[in-house]
């Protein structure tokens, strides 16, 4: 599921652009006023629409990435739990095998011992 973490968009929170400070230097003389930049006639609707579409795609991609990241974290946690369970299971299997080996050797020794007794009683 989704966690309650808050995510920041790529590049951190949005910041308002601040005008860059003007370079310090001698003020322009009265006869040399800087040429004003041509002002745009208004927002370009095609450009504005493309920008909106790009923002929507970016937001959609960020949401997908968040969902995938949450899923990756969940799968990693599930894998850690599975590995731990397997390690515990292997440890139990080793202990059981060791007990069986010991019981088998003890049984084998008893059989040899009985064989030896039977042979001696038949000879004697």
mmCIF file of C-alpha atoms in Angstrom:
data_model
loop_
_atom_site.group_PDB
_atom_site.id
_atom_site.type_symbol
_atom_site.label_atom_id
_atom_site.label_comp_id
_atom_site.label_asym_id
_atom_site.label_seq_id
_atom_site.Cartn_x
_atom_site.Cartn_y
_atom_site.Cartn_z
ATOM 1 C CA UNK A 1 0.000 0.000 0.000
ATOM 2 C CA UNK A 2 0.955 3.631 -0.085
ATOM 3 C CA UNK A 3 2.815 4.893 2.970
ATOM 4 C CA UNK A 4 2.047 8.187 4.614
ATOM 5 C CA UNK A 5 5.397 9.685 3.603
ATOM 6 C CA UNK A 6 5.153 12.964 1.794
ATOM 7 C CA UNK A 7 7.073 13.187 -1.444
ATOM 8 C CA UNK A 8 8.686 16.254 -2.903
ATOM 9 C CA UNK A 9 8.529 16.708 -6.658
ATOM 10 C CA UNK A 10 11.739 16.119 -8.574
ATOM 11 C CA UNK A 11 14.153 18.956 -7.829
ATOM 12 C CA UNK A 12 12.545 19.791 -4.473
ATOM 13 C CA UNK A 13 9.674 22.173 -3.798
ATOM 14 C CA UNK A 14 8.837 24.738 -6.442
ATOM 15 C CA UNK A 15 10.451 28.121 -5.914
ATOM 16 C CA UNK A 16 9.414 31.459 -7.300
ATOM 17 C CA UNK A 17 12.056 32.803 -9.629
ATOM 18 C CA UNK A 18 13.741 35.884 -8.201
ATOM 19 C CA UNK A 19 15.083 38.517 -10.586
ATOM 20 C CA UNK A 20 18.848 38.334 -10.666
ATOM 21 C CA UNK A 21 20.557 41.375 -9.147
ATOM 22 C CA UNK A 22 21.759 43.916 -11.675
ATOM 23 C CA UNK A 23 25.526 44.049 -12.035
ATOM 24 C CA UNK A 24 27.108 46.870 -10.088
ATOM 25 C CA UNK A 25 28.747 49.341 -12.386
ATOM 26 C CA UNK A 26 28.494 52.922 -13.471
ATOM 27 C CA UNK A 27 24.894 53.920 -14.206
ATOM 28 C CA UNK A 28 24.201 54.413 -17.910
ATOM 29 C CA UNK A 29 24.714 58.004 -18.991
ATOM 30 C CA UNK A 30 21.622 59.988 -19.933
ATOM 31 C CA UNK A 31 22.260 59.653 -23.655
ATOM 32 C CA UNK A 32 22.713 55.843 -23.557
ATOM 33 C CA UNK A 33 19.499 54.392 -22.119
ATOM 34 C CA UNK A 34 19.404 50.583 -22.539
ATOM 35 C CA UNK A 35 17.054 49.323 -25.218
ATOM 36 C CA UNK A 36 13.878 47.894 -23.662
ATOM 37 C CA UNK A 37 13.298 44.224 -24.400
ATOM 38 C CA UNK A 38 10.312 43.525 -26.640
ATOM 39 C CA UNK A 39 7.382 42.403 -24.479
ATOM 40 C CA UNK A 40 5.569 39.233 -25.544
ATOM 41 C CA UNK A 41 2.101 39.912 -26.893
ATOM 42 C CA UNK A 42 0.650 37.513 -24.296
ATOM 43 C CA UNK A 43 0.984 33.883 -23.355
ATOM 44 C CA UNK A 44 1.286 31.580 -26.345
ATOM 45 C CA UNK A 45 -1.720 29.195 -26.078
ATOM 46 C CA UNK A 46 0.084 26.345 -27.878
ATOM 47 C CA UNK A 47 3.131 26.686 -25.651
ATOM 48 C CA UNK A 48 0.928 26.977 -22.562
ATOM 49 C CA UNK A 49 -1.003 23.818 -23.533
ATOM 50 C CA UNK A 50 2.224 21.894 -24.189
ATOM 51 C CA UNK A 51 3.600 23.027 -20.822
ATOM 52 C CA UNK A 52 0.409 21.874 -19.058
ATOM 53 C CA UNK A 53 0.641 18.493 -20.813
ATOM 54 C CA UNK A 54 4.296 18.125 -19.827
ATOM 55 C CA UNK A 55 3.466 18.968 -16.200
ATOM 56 C CA UNK A 56 0.680 16.372 -16.223
ATOM 57 C CA UNK A 57 3.042 13.754 -17.655
ATOM 58 C CA UNK A 58 5.691 14.646 -15.072
ATOM 59 C CA UNK A 59 3.172 14.395 -12.218
ATOM 60 C CA UNK A 60 1.920 11.072 -13.572
ATOM 61 C CA UNK A 61 5.487 9.762 -13.854
ATOM 62 C CA UNK A 62 6.307 10.899 -10.309
ATOM 63 C CA UNK A 63 3.174 9.143 -9.003
ATOM 64 C CA UNK A 64 4.130 5.951 -10.873
ATOM 65 C CA UNK A 65 7.665 6.145 -9.494
ATOM 66 C CA UNK A 66 6.330 6.583 -5.942
ATOM 67 C CA UNK A 67 4.043 3.581 -6.375
ATOM 68 C CA UNK A 68 6.902 1.478 -7.774
ATOM 69 C CA UNK A 69 9.238 2.568 -4.970
ATOM 70 C CA UNK A 70 6.649 1.583 -2.346
ATOM 71 C CA UNK A 71 6.213 -1.788 -4.060
ATOM 72 C CA UNK A 72 10.002 -2.334 -4.214
ATOM 73 C CA UNK A 73 10.316 -1.559 -0.498
ATOM 74 C CA UNK A 74 7.451 -3.965 0.308
ATOM 75 C CA UNK A 75 9.002 -6.753 -1.800
ATOM 76 C CA UNK A 76 12.413 -6.196 -0.151
ATOM 77 C CA UNK A 77 10.825 -6.474 3.302
ATOM 78 C CA UNK A 78 8.963 -9.645 2.263
ATOM 79 C CA UNK A 79 12.233 -11.098 0.933
ATOM 80 C CA UNK A 80 14.062 -10.335 4.197
ATOM 81 C CA UNK A 81 11.315 -12.116 6.144
ATOM 82 C CA UNK A 82 11.457 -15.116 3.774
ATOM 83 C CA UNK A 83 15.252 -15.347 4.036
ATOM 84 C CA UNK A 84 15.017 -15.246 7.844
ATOM 85 C CA UNK A 85 12.341 -17.991 7.854
ATOM 86 C CA UNK A 86 14.495 -20.119 5.520
ATOM 87 C CA UNK A 87 17.545 -19.668 7.765
ATOM 88 C CA UNK A 88 15.506 -20.756 10.800
ATOM 89 C CA UNK A 89 14.113 -23.732 8.862
ATOM 90 C CA UNK A 90 17.593 -24.799 7.722
ATOM 91 C CA UNK A 91 18.875 -24.583 11.299
ATOM 92 C CA UNK A 92 16.027 -26.803 12.506
ATOM 93 C CA UNK A 93 16.679 -29.298 9.690
ATOM 94 C CA UNK A 94 20.381 -29.475 10.630
ATOM 95 C CA UNK A 95 19.488 -30.135 14.269
ATOM 96 C CA UNK A 96 16.998 -32.857 13.281
ATOM 97 C CA UNK A 97 19.508 -34.504 10.961
ATOM 98 C CA UNK A 98 22.147 -34.433 13.680
ATOM 99 C CA UNK A 99 19.713 -36.091 16.123
ATOM 100 C CA UNK A 100 18.827 -38.739 13.521
ATOM 101 C CA UNK A 101 22.513 -39.422 12.792
ATOM 102 C CA UNK A 102 23.192 -39.848 16.510
ATOM 103 C CA UNK A 103 20.190 -42.166 16.976
ATOM 104 C CA UNK A 104 21.218 -44.192 13.905
ATOM 105 C CA UNK A 105 24.797 -44.632 15.191
ATOM 106 C CA UNK A 106 23.539 -45.657 18.630
ATOM 107 C CA UNK A 107 21.170 -48.204 17.061
ATOM 108 C CA UNK A 108 23.968 -49.550 14.848
ATOM 109 C CA UNK A 109 26.275 -49.911 17.870
ATOM 110 C CA UNK A 110 23.550 -51.823 19.754
ATOM 111 C CA UNK A 111 23.100 -54.173 16.776
ATOM 112 C CA UNK A 112 26.875 -54.849 16.644
ATOM 113 C CA UNK A 113 26.844 -55.409 20.386
ATOM 114 C CA UNK A 114 23.932 -57.905 20.137
ATOM 115 C CA UNK A 115 25.604 -59.691 17.200
ATOM 116 C CA UNK A 116 28.759 -60.007 19.282
ATOM 117 C CA UNK A 117 26.821 -61.411 22.277
ATOM 118 C CA UNK A 118 24.938 -63.909 20.092
ATOM 119 C CA UNK A 119 28.175 -65.107 18.478
ATOM 120 C CA UNK A 120 29.852 -65.547 21.888
ATOM 121 C CA UNK A 121 26.858 -67.380 23.352
ATOM 122 C CA UNK A 122 26.748 -69.728 20.323
ATOM 123 C CA UNK A 123 30.489 -70.426 20.624
ATOM 124 C CA UNK A 124 30.351 -70.972 24.353
#
